[in-house]
CSV table of C-alpha atoms and ligand atoms in Angstrom, one decimal:
chain,number,residue,atom,x,y,z
A,1,UNK,CA,-18.6,-26.0,-30.2
A,2,UNK,CA,-19.0,-25.3,-26.3
A,3,UNK,CA,-16.5,-23.9,-23.8
A,4,UNK,CA,-15.4,-27.2,-23.2
A,5,UNK,CA,-13.9,-27.5,-26.7
A,6,UNK,CA,-13.5,-23.8,-28.1
A,7,UNK,CA,-10.3,-22.3,-26.7
A,8,UNK,CA,-11.6,-18.7,-27.6
A,9,UNK,CA,-14.8,-19.2,-25.8
A,10,UNK,CA,-12.8,-20.7,-22.8
A,11,UNK,CA,-10.9,-17.6,-22.4
A,12,UNK,CA,-13.6,-15.1,-23.1
A,13,UNK,CA,-15.9,-16.7,-20.3
A,14,UNK,CA,-12.8,-16.7,-18.0
A,15,UNK,CA,-12.2,-13.3,-18.5
A,16,UNK,CA,-15.7,-12.2,-18.1
A,17,UNK,CA,-16.9,-14.4,-15.3
A,18,UNK,CA,-13.6,-15.2,-13.3
A,19,UNK,CA,-12.2,-12.8,-10.7
A,20,UNK,CA,-8.6,-12.2,-12.6
A,21,UNK,CA,-6.4,-13.1,-10.1
A,22,UNK,CA,-4.2,-15.7,-12.2
A,23,UNK,CA,-2.6,-14.8,-15.5
A,24,UNK,CA,-2.9,-18.2,-17.5
A,25,UNK,CA,-0.8,-19.0,-20.5
A,26,UNK,CA,-2.7,-19.6,-23.8
A,27,UNK,CA,-3.5,-23.2,-23.5
A,28,UNK,CA,-6.6,-25.3,-21.8
A,29,UNK,CA,-5.8,-28.7,-20.9
A,30,UNK,CA,-8.8,-31.2,-21.5
A,31,UNK,CA,-7.1,-34.9,-20.8
A,32,UNK,CA,-4.2,-36.5,-19.3
A,33,UNK,CA,-2.0,-39.5,-19.5
A,34,UNK,CA,1.0,-40.3,-17.2
A,35,UNK,CA,3.5,-37.5,-17.7
A,36,UNK,CA,1.5,-35.8,-20.6
A,37,UNK,CA,-1.3,-33.5,-20.7
A,38,UNK,CA,-3.6,-32.5,-24.1
A,39,UNK,CA,-5.0,-29.6,-25.1
A,40,UNK,CA,-8.5,-28.8,-26.6
A,41,UNK,CA,-7.0,-29.4,-30.2
A,42,UNK,CA,-5.3,-32.5,-29.1
A,43,UNK,CA,-1.9,-31.1,-29.0
A,44,UNK,CA,0.5,-33.3,-26.4
A,45,UNK,CA,2.6,-31.6,-23.7
A,46,UNK,CA,4.9,-33.1,-21.0
A,47,UNK,CA,4.1,-31.9,-17.7
A,48,UNK,CA,7.3,-31.2,-16.2
A,49,UNK,CA,5.3,-29.2,-13.3
A,50,UNK,CA,2.7,-31.6,-12.3
A,51,UNK,CA,-0.2,-29.0,-11.4
A,52,UNK,CA,2.7,-27.3,-9.1
A,53,UNK,CA,3.9,-30.3,-7.5
A,54,UNK,CA,0.3,-31.7,-7.3
A,55,UNK,CA,-0.2,-34.5,-9.6
A,56,UNK,CA,2.4,-36.9,-7.7
A,57,UNK,CA,1.2,-40.0,-9.9
A,58,UNK,CA,0.8,-38.1,-13.1
A,59,UNK,CA,-2.4,-38.1,-15.1
A,60,UNK,CA,-5.2,-40.9,-15.0
A,61,UNK,CA,-3.1,-43.3,-13.0
A,62,UNK,CA,-4.8,-46.6,-13.0
A,63,UNK,CA,-4.9,-47.0,-9.4
A,64,UNK,CA,-6.0,-43.6,-8.3
A,65,UNK,CA,-8.9,-43.4,-11.3
A,66,UNK,CA,-10.3,-46.7,-10.4
A,67,UNK,CA,-10.4,-46.3,-6.6
A,68,UNK,CA,-11.5,-42.7,-7.3
A,69,UNK,CA,-14.6,-44.1,-9.6
A,70,UNK,CA,-15.2,-46.6,-7.0
A,71,UNK,CA,-15.3,-44.4,-4.1
A,72,UNK,CA,-17.5,-41.9,-6.2
A,73,UNK,CA,-20.1,-44.2,-7.0
A,74,UNK,CA,-20.4,-45.3,-3.1
A,75,UNK,CA,-19.9,-42.5,-1.2
A,76,UNK,CA,-18.6,-38.7,-1.9
A,77,UNK,CA,-18.9,-37.0,1.0
A,78,UNK,CA,-19.9,-37.5,4.8
A,79,UNK,CA,-19.4,-35.1,7.2
A,80,UNK,CA,-17.1,-35.6,10.2
A,81,UNK,CA,-20.1,-35.8,12.6
A,82,UNK,CA,-19.4,-39.7,11.7
A,83,UNK,CA,-16.6,-42.0,11.6
A,84,UNK,CA,-14.9,-42.3,8.2
A,85,UNK,CA,-12.9,-45.5,7.6
A,86,UNK,CA,-11.0,-43.6,4.5
A,87,UNK,CA,-10.1,-41.1,6.9
A,88,UNK,CA,-8.8,-43.4,9.8
A,89,UNK,CA,-6.8,-45.3,7.3
A,90,UNK,CA,-5.0,-42.4,6.0
A,91,UNK,CA,-4.4,-41.1,9.4
A,92,UNK,CA,-2.6,-44.2,10.2
A,93,UNK,CA,-0.6,-44.4,7.5
A,94,UNK,CA,0.3,-40.7,7.7
A,95,UNK,CA,1.3,-41.3,11.4
A,96,UNK,CA,3.3,-44.9,10.9
A,97,UNK,CA,5.1,-43.5,8.4
A,98,UNK,CA,6.1,-39.9,9.9
A,99,UNK,CA,7.3,-38.5,13.1
A,100,UNK,CA,3.4,-37.8,14.0
A,101,UNK,CA,1.0,-39.3,16.4
A,102,UNK,CA,-2.1,-37.4,15.2
A,103,UNK,CA,-3.5,-35.8,12.3
A,104,UNK,CA,-6.1,-33.4,11.3
A,105,UNK,CA,-7.7,-33.3,7.8
A,106,UNK,CA,-8.2,-30.0,5.6
A,107,UNK,CA,-8.5,-29.2,1.8
A,108,UNK,CA,-5.4,-27.2,0.9
A,109,UNK,CA,-2.0,-26.3,2.1
A,110,UNK,CA,-3.1,-22.9,3.5
A,111,UNK,CA,-5.7,-24.7,5.7
A,112,UNK,CA,-3.0,-26.9,6.9
A,113,UNK,CA,-1.1,-24.4,7.7
A,114,UNK,CA,-3.9,-22.5,9.6
A,115,UNK,CA,-4.2,-25.6,11.8
A,116,UNK,CA,-0.9,-25.7,12.5
A,117,UNK,CA,-0.8,-21.9,13.7
A,118,UNK,CA,-3.8,-22.2,15.4
A,119,UNK,CA,-2.7,-25.7,17.1
A,120,UNK,CA,0.6,-24.2,18.2
A,121,UNK,CA,-1.1,-21.0,20.0
A,122,UNK,CA,-3.7,-23.6,21.3
A,123,UNK,CA,-1.0,-25.7,22.6
A,124,UNK,CA,0.6,-22.9,25.0
A,125,UNK,CA,-3.3,-21.3,25.6
A,126,UNK,CA,-4.1,-24.7,27.1
A,127,UNK,CA,-0.6,-24.9,29.1
A,128,UNK,CA,-1.3,-21.5,30.6
A,129,UNK,CA,1.6,-20.1,29.0
A,130,UNK,CA,1.5,-16.3,27.2
A,131,UNK,CA,3.2,-17.6,24.0
A,132,UNK,CA,1.7,-16.6,20.8
A,133,UNK,CA,4.3,-15.0,18.5
A,134,UNK,CA,5.3,-17.2,15.5
A,135,UNK,CA,8.8,-16.6,13.8
A,136,UNK,CA,8.9,-17.3,10.0
A,137,UNK,CA,11.4,-16.7,7.3
A,138,UNK,CA,11.7,-13.8,5.2
A,139,UNK,CA,11.0,-15.0,1.4
A,140,UNK,CA,8.6,-17.7,2.6
A,141,UNK,CA,5.3,-18.7,1.5
A,142,UNK,CA,2.7,-20.1,3.5
A,143,UNK,CA,-0.5,-19.5,1.7
A,144,UNK,CA,-3.3,-17.1,0.8
A,145,UNK,CA,-5.5,-17.0,3.5
A,146,UNK,CA,-5.6,-13.9,6.3
A,147,UNK,CA,-3.5,-16.1,8.9
A,148,UNK,CA,-0.8,-17.8,6.3
A,149,UNK,CA,-0.2,-14.4,4.5
A,150,UNK,CA,0.7,-13.2,7.8
A,151,UNK,CA,3.0,-15.9,8.2
A,152,UNK,CA,4.5,-15.4,4.6
A,153,UNK,CA,7.8,-13.4,4.9
A,154,UNK,CA,7.1,-11.2,1.9
A,155,UNK,CA,5.4,-7.6,2.3
A,156,UNK,CA,3.8,-7.7,-1.0
A,157,UNK,CA,1.2,-10.5,-0.2
A,158,UNK,CA,0.1,-8.7,3.0
A,159,UNK,CA,0.1,-5.3,2.3
A,160,UNK,CA,-3.3,-4.6,0.4
A,161,UNK,CA,-5.0,-6.6,3.0
A,162,UNK,CA,-3.8,-4.8,6.3
A,163,UNK,CA,-4.7,-4.9,9.1
A,164,UNK,CA,-2.5,-8.4,9.0
A,165,UNK,CA,-2.9,-10.8,11.8
A,166,UNK,CA,-0.6,-9.8,14.8
A,167,UNK,CA,2.1,-11.9,16.2
A,168,UNK,CA,4.2,-13.0,13.4
A,169,UNK,CA,8.1,-11.8,12.8
A,170,UNK,CA,10.4,-12.6,9.9
A,171,UNK,CA,14.0,-13.3,9.8
A,172,UNK,CA,16.4,-14.0,7.2
A,173,UNK,CA,16.3,-17.8,6.1
A,174,UNK,CA,19.6,-19.6,7.0
A,175,UNK,CA,20.8,-17.0,9.5
A,176,UNK,CA,21.0,-18.5,13.2
A,177,UNK,CA,21.7,-15.2,14.7
A,178,UNK,CA,18.9,-13.6,13.4
A,179,UNK,CA,16.6,-16.1,14.7
A,180,UNK,CA,18.2,-16.2,18.0
A,181,UNK,CA,18.0,-12.6,18.4
A,182,UNK,CA,14.2,-12.5,17.4
A,183,UNK,CA,13.1,-15.1,19.9
A,184,UNK,CA,11.3,-13.5,23.1
A,185,UNK,CA,9.3,-15.4,25.9
A,186,UNK,CA,6.5,-14.8,24.0
A,187,UNK,CA,7.7,-16.9,21.3
A,188,UNK,CA,5.4,-20.3,20.5
A,189,UNK,CA,6.8,-21.3,17.4
A,190,UNK,CA,9.0,-21.1,14.5
A,191,UNK,CA,7.7,-21.7,11.3
A,192,UNK,CA,9.6,-22.8,8.1
A,193,UNK,CA,9.6,-24.3,4.7
A,194,UNK,CA,12.8,-26.5,4.3
A,195,UNK,CA,13.3,-25.7,0.9
A,196,UNK,CA,11.7,-22.2,-0.2
A,197,UNK,CA,9.8,-23.5,-3.2
A,198,UNK,CA,7.7,-20.4,-4.6
A,199,UNK,CA,10.7,-18.3,-4.3
A,200,UNK,CA,13.0,-19.9,-6.3
A,201,UNK,CA,13.6,-23.3,-4.8
A,202,UNK,CA,16.1,-22.4,-2.4
A,203,UNK,CA,16.8,-25.3,0.1
A,204,UNK,CA,17.8,-24.4,3.7
A,205,UNK,CA,21.1,-25.6,5.1
A,206,UNK,CA,21.7,-28.4,7.2
A,207,UNK,CA,23.3,-26.9,9.6
A,208,UNK,CA,20.9,-24.1,10.2
A,209,UNK,CA,18.0,-26.5,10.6
A,210,UNK,CA,19.9,-28.8,13.1
A,211,UNK,CA,20.6,-25.5,15.1
A,212,UNK,CA,16.8,-24.3,14.6
A,213,UNK,CA,15.8,-27.7,16.2
A,214,UNK,CA,18.4,-27.5,19.1
A,215,UNK,CA,17.3,-23.7,19.9
A,216,UNK,CA,13.4,-25.0,20.0
A,217,UNK,CA,14.3,-27.5,22.1
A,218,UNK,CA,16.3,-25.4,24.5
A,219,UNK,CA,13.6,-22.9,24.8
A,220,UNK,CA,10.4,-24.8,24.5
A,221,UNK,CA,9.4,-23.4,21.4
A,222,UNK,CA,7.5,-25.6,18.6
A,223,UNK,CA,8.9,-26.3,15.3
A,224,UNK,CA,6.2,-26.3,12.4
A,225,UNK,CA,7.6,-27.5,9.1
A,226,UNK,CA,5.6,-26.6,5.9
A,227,UNK,CA,5.7,-29.4,3.8
A,228,UNK,CA,3.1,-28.5,1.6
A,229,UNK,CA,5.2,-28.4,-1.5
A,230,UNK,CA,8.2,-30.7,-0.2
A,231,UNK,CA,6.2,-33.7,1.6
A,232,UNK,CA,4.9,-36.9,0.2
A,233,UNK,CA,8.0,-37.9,-1.7
A,234,UNK,CA,8.7,-34.9,-3.7
A,235,UNK,CA,12.3,-34.4,-2.4
A,236,UNK,CA,13.4,-38.2,-2.5
A,237,UNK,CA,12.2,-39.0,1.1
A,238,UNK,CA,8.6,-39.4,2.4
A,239,UNK,CA,9.2,-36.0,3.9
A,240,UNK,CA,11.7,-33.6,3.4
A,241,UNK,CA,12.5,-33.1,7.1
A,242,UNK,CA,14.2,-36.7,6.9
A,243,UNK,CA,16.9,-35.2,4.3
A,244,UNK,CA,17.8,-32.9,7.7
A,245,UNK,CA,17.9,-35.4,10.5
A,246,UNK,CA,15.6,-33.7,12.6
A,247,UNK,CA,11.7,-34.1,13.4
A,248,UNK,CA,9.3,-31.3,13.8
A,249,UNK,CA,6.5,-30.9,16.3
A,250,UNK,CA,4.0,-30.0,13.6
A,251,UNK,CA,4.0,-30.4,10.0
A,252,UNK,CA,1.9,-29.6,7.3
A,253,UNK,CA,0.8,-31.2,4.0
A,254,UNK,CA,-1.2,-30.5,0.8
A,255,UNK,CA,-0.5,-30.8,-2.9
A,256,UNK,CA,0.9,-34.2,-3.7
A,257,UNK,CA,-0.9,-35.9,-0.7
A,258,UNK,CA,-4.2,-36.4,-3.1
A,259,UNK,CA,-2.5,-36.7,-6.5
A,260,UNK,CA,-4.9,-33.9,-7.6
A,261,UNK,CA,-7.6,-34.2,-5.6
A,262,UNK,CA,-7.8,-31.3,-3.0
A,263,UNK,CA,-6.8,-32.4,0.5
A,264,UNK,CA,-4.7,-31.0,3.4
A,265,UNK,CA,-3.4,-32.4,6.5
A,266,UNK,CA,-1.8,-31.0,9.6
A,267,UNK,CA,0.4,-33.8,11.7
A,268,UNK,CA,1.6,-33.3,14.8
A,269,UNK,CA,3.4,-35.1,18.0
A,270,UNK,CA,0.7,-36.5,21.0
A,271,UNK,CA,2.3,-33.7,23.3
A,272,UNK,CA,1.2,-31.0,20.9
A,273,UNK,CA,-2.0,-32.7,20.1
A,274,UNK,CA,-3.2,-31.3,23.7
A,275,UNK,CA,-3.3,-27.8,21.7
A,276,UNK,CA,-7.0,-28.6,20.1
A,277,UNK,CA,-9.8,-29.6,22.2
A,278,UNK,CA,-13.2,-30.7,20.5
A,279,UNK,CA,-14.9,-27.9,18.8
A,280,UNK,CA,-11.4,-25.9,18.6
A,281,UNK,CA,-11.1,-26.8,14.8
A,282,UNK,CA,-12.9,-28.1,12.1
A,283,UNK,CA,-13.9,-28.5,8.3
A,284,UNK,CA,-16.8,-29.2,6.3
A,285,UNK,CA,-15.1,-31.0,3.6
A,286,UNK,CA,-11.6,-31.9,5.2
A,287,UNK,CA,-10.8,-35.8,5.7
A,288,UNK,CA,-14.1,-36.6,3.4
A,289,UNK,CA,-13.9,-40.1,2.1
A,290,UNK,CA,-13.3,-39.1,-1.7
A,291,UNK,CA,-10.4,-37.0,-0.6
A,292,UNK,CA,-8.9,-39.5,1.8
A,293,UNK,CA,-9.3,-42.3,-0.8
A,294,UNK,CA,-7.0,-40.3,-3.0
A,295,UNK,CA,-4.7,-39.7,-0.3
A,296,UNK,CA,-4.7,-43.6,0.5
A,297,UNK,CA,-3.8,-44.6,-3.1
A,298,UNK,CA,-1.0,-42.0,-2.9
A,299,UNK,CA,0.4,-43.2,0.4
A,300,UNK,CA,0.1,-46.9,-1.1
A,301,UNK,CA,2.4,-46.2,-4.0
A,302,UNK,CA,5.3,-45.5,-1.5
A,303,UNK,CA,4.7,-47.8,1.0
A,304,UNK,CA,3.9,-50.8,-1.7
A,305,UNK,CA,5.3,-49.7,-4.8
A,306,UNK,CA,8.5,-48.0,-3.7
A,307,UNK,CA,7.8,-45.1,-5.8
A,308,UNK,CA,10.7,-43.3,-3.7
A,309,UNK,CA,13.0,-45.4,-6.0
A,310,UNK,CA,11.8,-43.8,-9.0
A,311,UNK,CA,12.1,-40.2,-7.6
A,312,UNK,CA,15.8,-41.2,-6.7
A,313,UNK,CA,16.7,-42.3,-9.9
A,314,UNK,CA,15.3,-39.6,-12.2
A,315,UNK,CA,16.4,-37.2,-9.9
A,316,UNK,CA,20.0,-38.1,-10.2
A,317,UNK,CA,19.5,-38.4,-14.1
A,318,UNK,CA,18.1,-34.8,-14.1
A,319,UNK,CA,20.6,-33.0,-11.9
A,320,UNK,CA,23.5,-34.8,-13.7
A,321,UNK,CA,22.2,-33.8,-17.1
A,322,UNK,CA,21.4,-30.2,-16.1
A,323,UNK,CA,25.1,-29.7,-14.4
A,324,UNK,CA,26.2,-30.7,-17.8
A,325,UNK,CA,24.2,-28.2,-19.5
A,326,UNK,CA,25.2,-25.8,-16.7
A,327,UNK,CA,28.9,-26.5,-17.9
A,328,UNK,CA,28.4,-26.2,-21.4
A,329,UNK,CA,26.0,-22.9,-21.3
A,330,UNK,CA,26.8,-20.0,-19.4
A,331,UNK,CA,23.4,-18.9,-19.3
A,332,UNK,CA,22.6,-21.2,-16.6
A,333,UNK,CA,23.8,-19.5,-13.5
A,334,UNK,CA,22.7,-22.6,-11.0
A,335,UNK,CA,20.7,-25.8,-10.6
A,336,UNK,CA,19.3,-26.5,-7.2
A,337,UNK,CA,16.8,-28.4,-5.5
A,338,UNK,CA,16.2,-31.9,-4.4
A,339,UNK,CA,14.5,-35.0,-5.7
A,340,UNK,CA,12.2,-33.8,-7.9
A,341,UNK,CA,11.7,-30.1,-7.1
A,342,UNK,CA,14.2,-28.3,-9.1
A,343,UNK,CA,14.9,-24.8,-9.7
A,344,UNK,CA,17.1,-23.8,-12.8
A,345,UNK,CA,18.2,-20.2,-12.5
A,346,UNK,CA,19.4,-18.5,-15.6
A,347,UNK,CA,22.1,-15.3,-15.8
A,348,UNK,CA,20.3,-12.0,-15.2
A,349,UNK,CA,18.6,-10.9,-18.4
A,350,UNK,CA,17.6,-14.6,-19.5
A,351,UNK,CA,13.6,-14.2,-19.1
A,352,UNK,CA,12.3,-17.1,-17.4
A,353,UNK,CA,8.7,-16.4,-18.9
A,354,UNK,CA,10.3,-16.3,-22.2
A,355,UNK,CA,12.0,-19.6,-22.0
A,356,UNK,CA,8.8,-21.1,-20.3
A,357,UNK,CA,6.9,-19.8,-23.6
A,358,UNK,CA,9.6,-21.4,-25.6
A,359,UNK,CA,9.0,-24.6,-23.9
A,360,UNK,CA,5.4,-24.3,-24.0
A,361,UNK,CA,6.0,-24.1,-27.9
A,362,UNK,CA,7.7,-27.1,-28.0
A,363,UNK,CA,5.3,-28.9,-26.0
A,364,UNK,CA,6.9,-29.1,-22.3
A,365,UNK,CA,5.2,-27.4,-19.4
A,366,UNK,CA,7.4,-25.6,-16.5
A,367,UNK,CA,6.8,-22.9,-14.2
A,368,UNK,CA,8.7,-19.4,-14.0
A,369,UNK,CA,9.5,-18.1,-10.9
A,370,UNK,CA,10.9,-14.7,-10.5
A,371,UNK,CA,12.7,-13.1,-13.5
A,372,UNK,CA,15.1,-15.9,-14.2
A,373,UNK,CA,14.2,-19.3,-12.7
A,374,UNK,CA,12.3,-21.7,-14.0
A,375,UNK,CA,10.8,-24.5,-11.5
A,376,UNK,CA,10.1,-28.2,-12.3
A,377,UNK,CA,7.9,-30.4,-10.3
A,378,UNK,CA,6.9,-33.4,-12.5
A,379,UNK,CA,4.8,-36.2,-11.8
A,380,UNK,CA,7.0,-38.6,-9.3
A,381,UNK,CA,6.7,-41.5,-11.6
A,382,UNK,CA,8.0,-39.5,-14.2
A,383,UNK,CA,10.5,-42.1,-16.4
A,384,UNK,CA,13.8,-41.5,-17.4
A,385,UNK,CA,12.6,-41.7,-21.0
A,386,UNK,CA,10.3,-38.6,-20.4
A,387,UNK,CA,13.1,-36.9,-18.5
A,388,UNK,CA,15.2,-37.5,-21.5
A,389,UNK,CA,12.4,-35.6,-23.8
A,390,UNK,CA,12.9,-32.6,-21.5
A,391,UNK,CA,16.3,-32.3,-21.5
A,392,UNK,CA,16.3,-32.7,-25.1
A,393,UNK,CA,13.9,-29.9,-25.9
A,394,UNK,CA,15.8,-27.6,-23.2
A,395,UNK,CA,19.1,-28.2,-24.9
A,396,UNK,CA,17.3,-27.5,-28.3
A,397,UNK,CA,16.2,-24.1,-27.0
A,398,UNK,CA,19.6,-23.3,-25.5
A,399,UNK,CA,21.5,-24.2,-28.5
A,400,UNK,CA,19.3,-21.8,-30.7
A,401,UNK,CA,20.0,-19.0,-28.1
A,402,UNK,CA,21.9,-17.0,-30.8
A,403,UNK,CA,19.3,-17.4,-33.5
A,404,UNK,CA,16.4,-17.1,-30.9
A,405,UNK,CA,17.9,-15.0,-27.7
A,406,UNK,CA,16.0,-15.5,-24.5
A,407,UNK,CA,16.3,-12.1,-23.2
A,408,UNK,CA,13.5,-9.9,-23.7
A,409,UNK,CA,15.2,-6.9,-25.0
A,410,UNK,CA,16.9,-8.9,-27.9
A,411,UNK,CA,14.0,-10.7,-28.6
A,412,UNK,CA,11.3,-8.2,-28.5
A,413,UNK,CA,13.5,-5.3,-28.8
A,414,UNK,CA,11.6,-4.0,-25.5
A,415,UNK,CA,13.4,-3.5,-21.9
A,416,UNK,CA,13.7,-6.7,-20.3
A,417,UNK,CA,12.5,-6.8,-16.7
A,418,UNK,CA,15.2,-5.9,-13.7
A,419,UNK,CA,17.7,-8.9,-13.4
A,420,UNK,CA,17.0,-11.6,-10.6
A,421,UNK,CA,16.7,-9.9,-7.2
A,422,UNK,CA,15.4,-12.4,-4.7
A,423,UNK,CA,12.7,-9.9,-3.6
A,424,UNK,CA,11.1,-10.2,-7.0
A,425,UNK,CA,10.7,-13.8,-7.0
A,426,UNK,CA,7.3,-14.9,-6.6
A,427,UNK,CA,5.2,-13.5,-9.7
A,428,UNK,CA,2.1,-12.5,-7.9
A,429,UNK,CA,0.2,-12.9,-11.0
A,430,UNK,CA,1.3,-16.1,-12.1
A,431,UNK,CA,1.7,-18.3,-9.0
A,432,UNK,CA,-1.0,-20.0,-7.2
B,501,PLP,C1,5.1,-24.2,1.0
B,501,PLP,C2,3.7,-23.8,0.7
B,501,PLP,N1,3.0,-23.6,1.6
B,501,PLP,C3,1.5,-23.4,1.4
B,501,PLP,C4,1.2,-23.1,0.1
B,501,PLP,C5,-0.4,-22.7,0.0
B,501,PLP,O1,-1.1,-23.8,-0.5
B,501,PLP,P1,-2.2,-23.9,-1.3
B,501,PLP,O2,-2.3,-23.1,-2.4
B,501,PLP,O3,-3.0,-25.4,-1.3
B,501,PLP,O4,-3.4,-23.4,-0.1
B,501,PLP,C6,2.1,-23.3,-0.8
B,501,PLP,C7,1.3,-23.1,-2.3
B,501,PLP,O5,2.3,-23.1,-3.2
B,501,PLP,C8,3.4,-23.6,-0.3
B,501,PLP,O6,4.3,-23.9,-1.5
């Protein structure tokens, strides 16, 4: 027995040697195929969270696996001192299929957002304008670096690490008046998610986003859209901004772009590209041959294989079934989201973590956000047959509610957490 096949050893080593910033569920996965994961004992789980919107092609996808195997045997890494064909190819595809003219590669969502923030400030610096303020939304989530916690509109992520990076302001999401009043002559950018994923899957209003774009145009402010979670097909369009009929000036991507291989990308218009001169930004690993090979395979699934059609089809099925469940079970308060990024909010008192635990027991993986919402962000090639399995298991758990209650008080006789306040949403211990 080794740490690789003995769960108790895996757990002990984690406790002893890893910084305890996560609170993992009681399982370790060793293999995946399609939309399924297998734990150390061989038990099979339907993966409805896809590594938090990362495994866009599921697990062990033949095209991704074979391209990566080939690339590993040829060249894993090569520095940005040199031209990298895989990087050139991926940059071309991202620009060709989006609003953007230029692209910078990094390794994560936070880094993609760091580059976006720096680029916006650099743009005004080189123009000789004193603009540095970035307005972001309350309840947003942009990452864990010092720059991106400053951008994140939730004090709990910033407080322990003060002093925070200055120059950020937070306004209520979907409130145009508040945004207008926050603008000053020093405003460089407005930075928004189109769906606040980490705080409960809350989509922005169409009218709001259109009005934000208009305001930015009128005032010469840059619009940064964080598509780390919503990008690369997740919402049924290649990029979520397409659902809103606007284009950003800067967009960040990560999560699904590499299908599981770490990669981040910051895209911008030709005009904004003047914000970075040679030496202003960089990354040792960003844009390396291995990561860009993954990005190319993922993009090819949209360009050549019409993956978006599947997202639309399976999304319609899931929304329709979830709305049926909502009509049947009063414990479902709301179903929201777009494409294959869906939040299912339960009535106060129903514990999302208990529900997640029940689903895990039945071999289905989801995430719990806040006290009463579960999120699904499965592989984009999830089949309708697999989606049916999810609905069947969820229905069974909801049917059993009388016998096996989903409130912690009823289940454990202990006091349940405070019912769903929006402020409680991101569970620091549980979310990546
Ligand atoms: C919208 C958004 N931006 C940024 C991030 C940070 O990405 P990463 O964890 O890859 O740094 C996340 C992660 O959940 C996210 O959802």
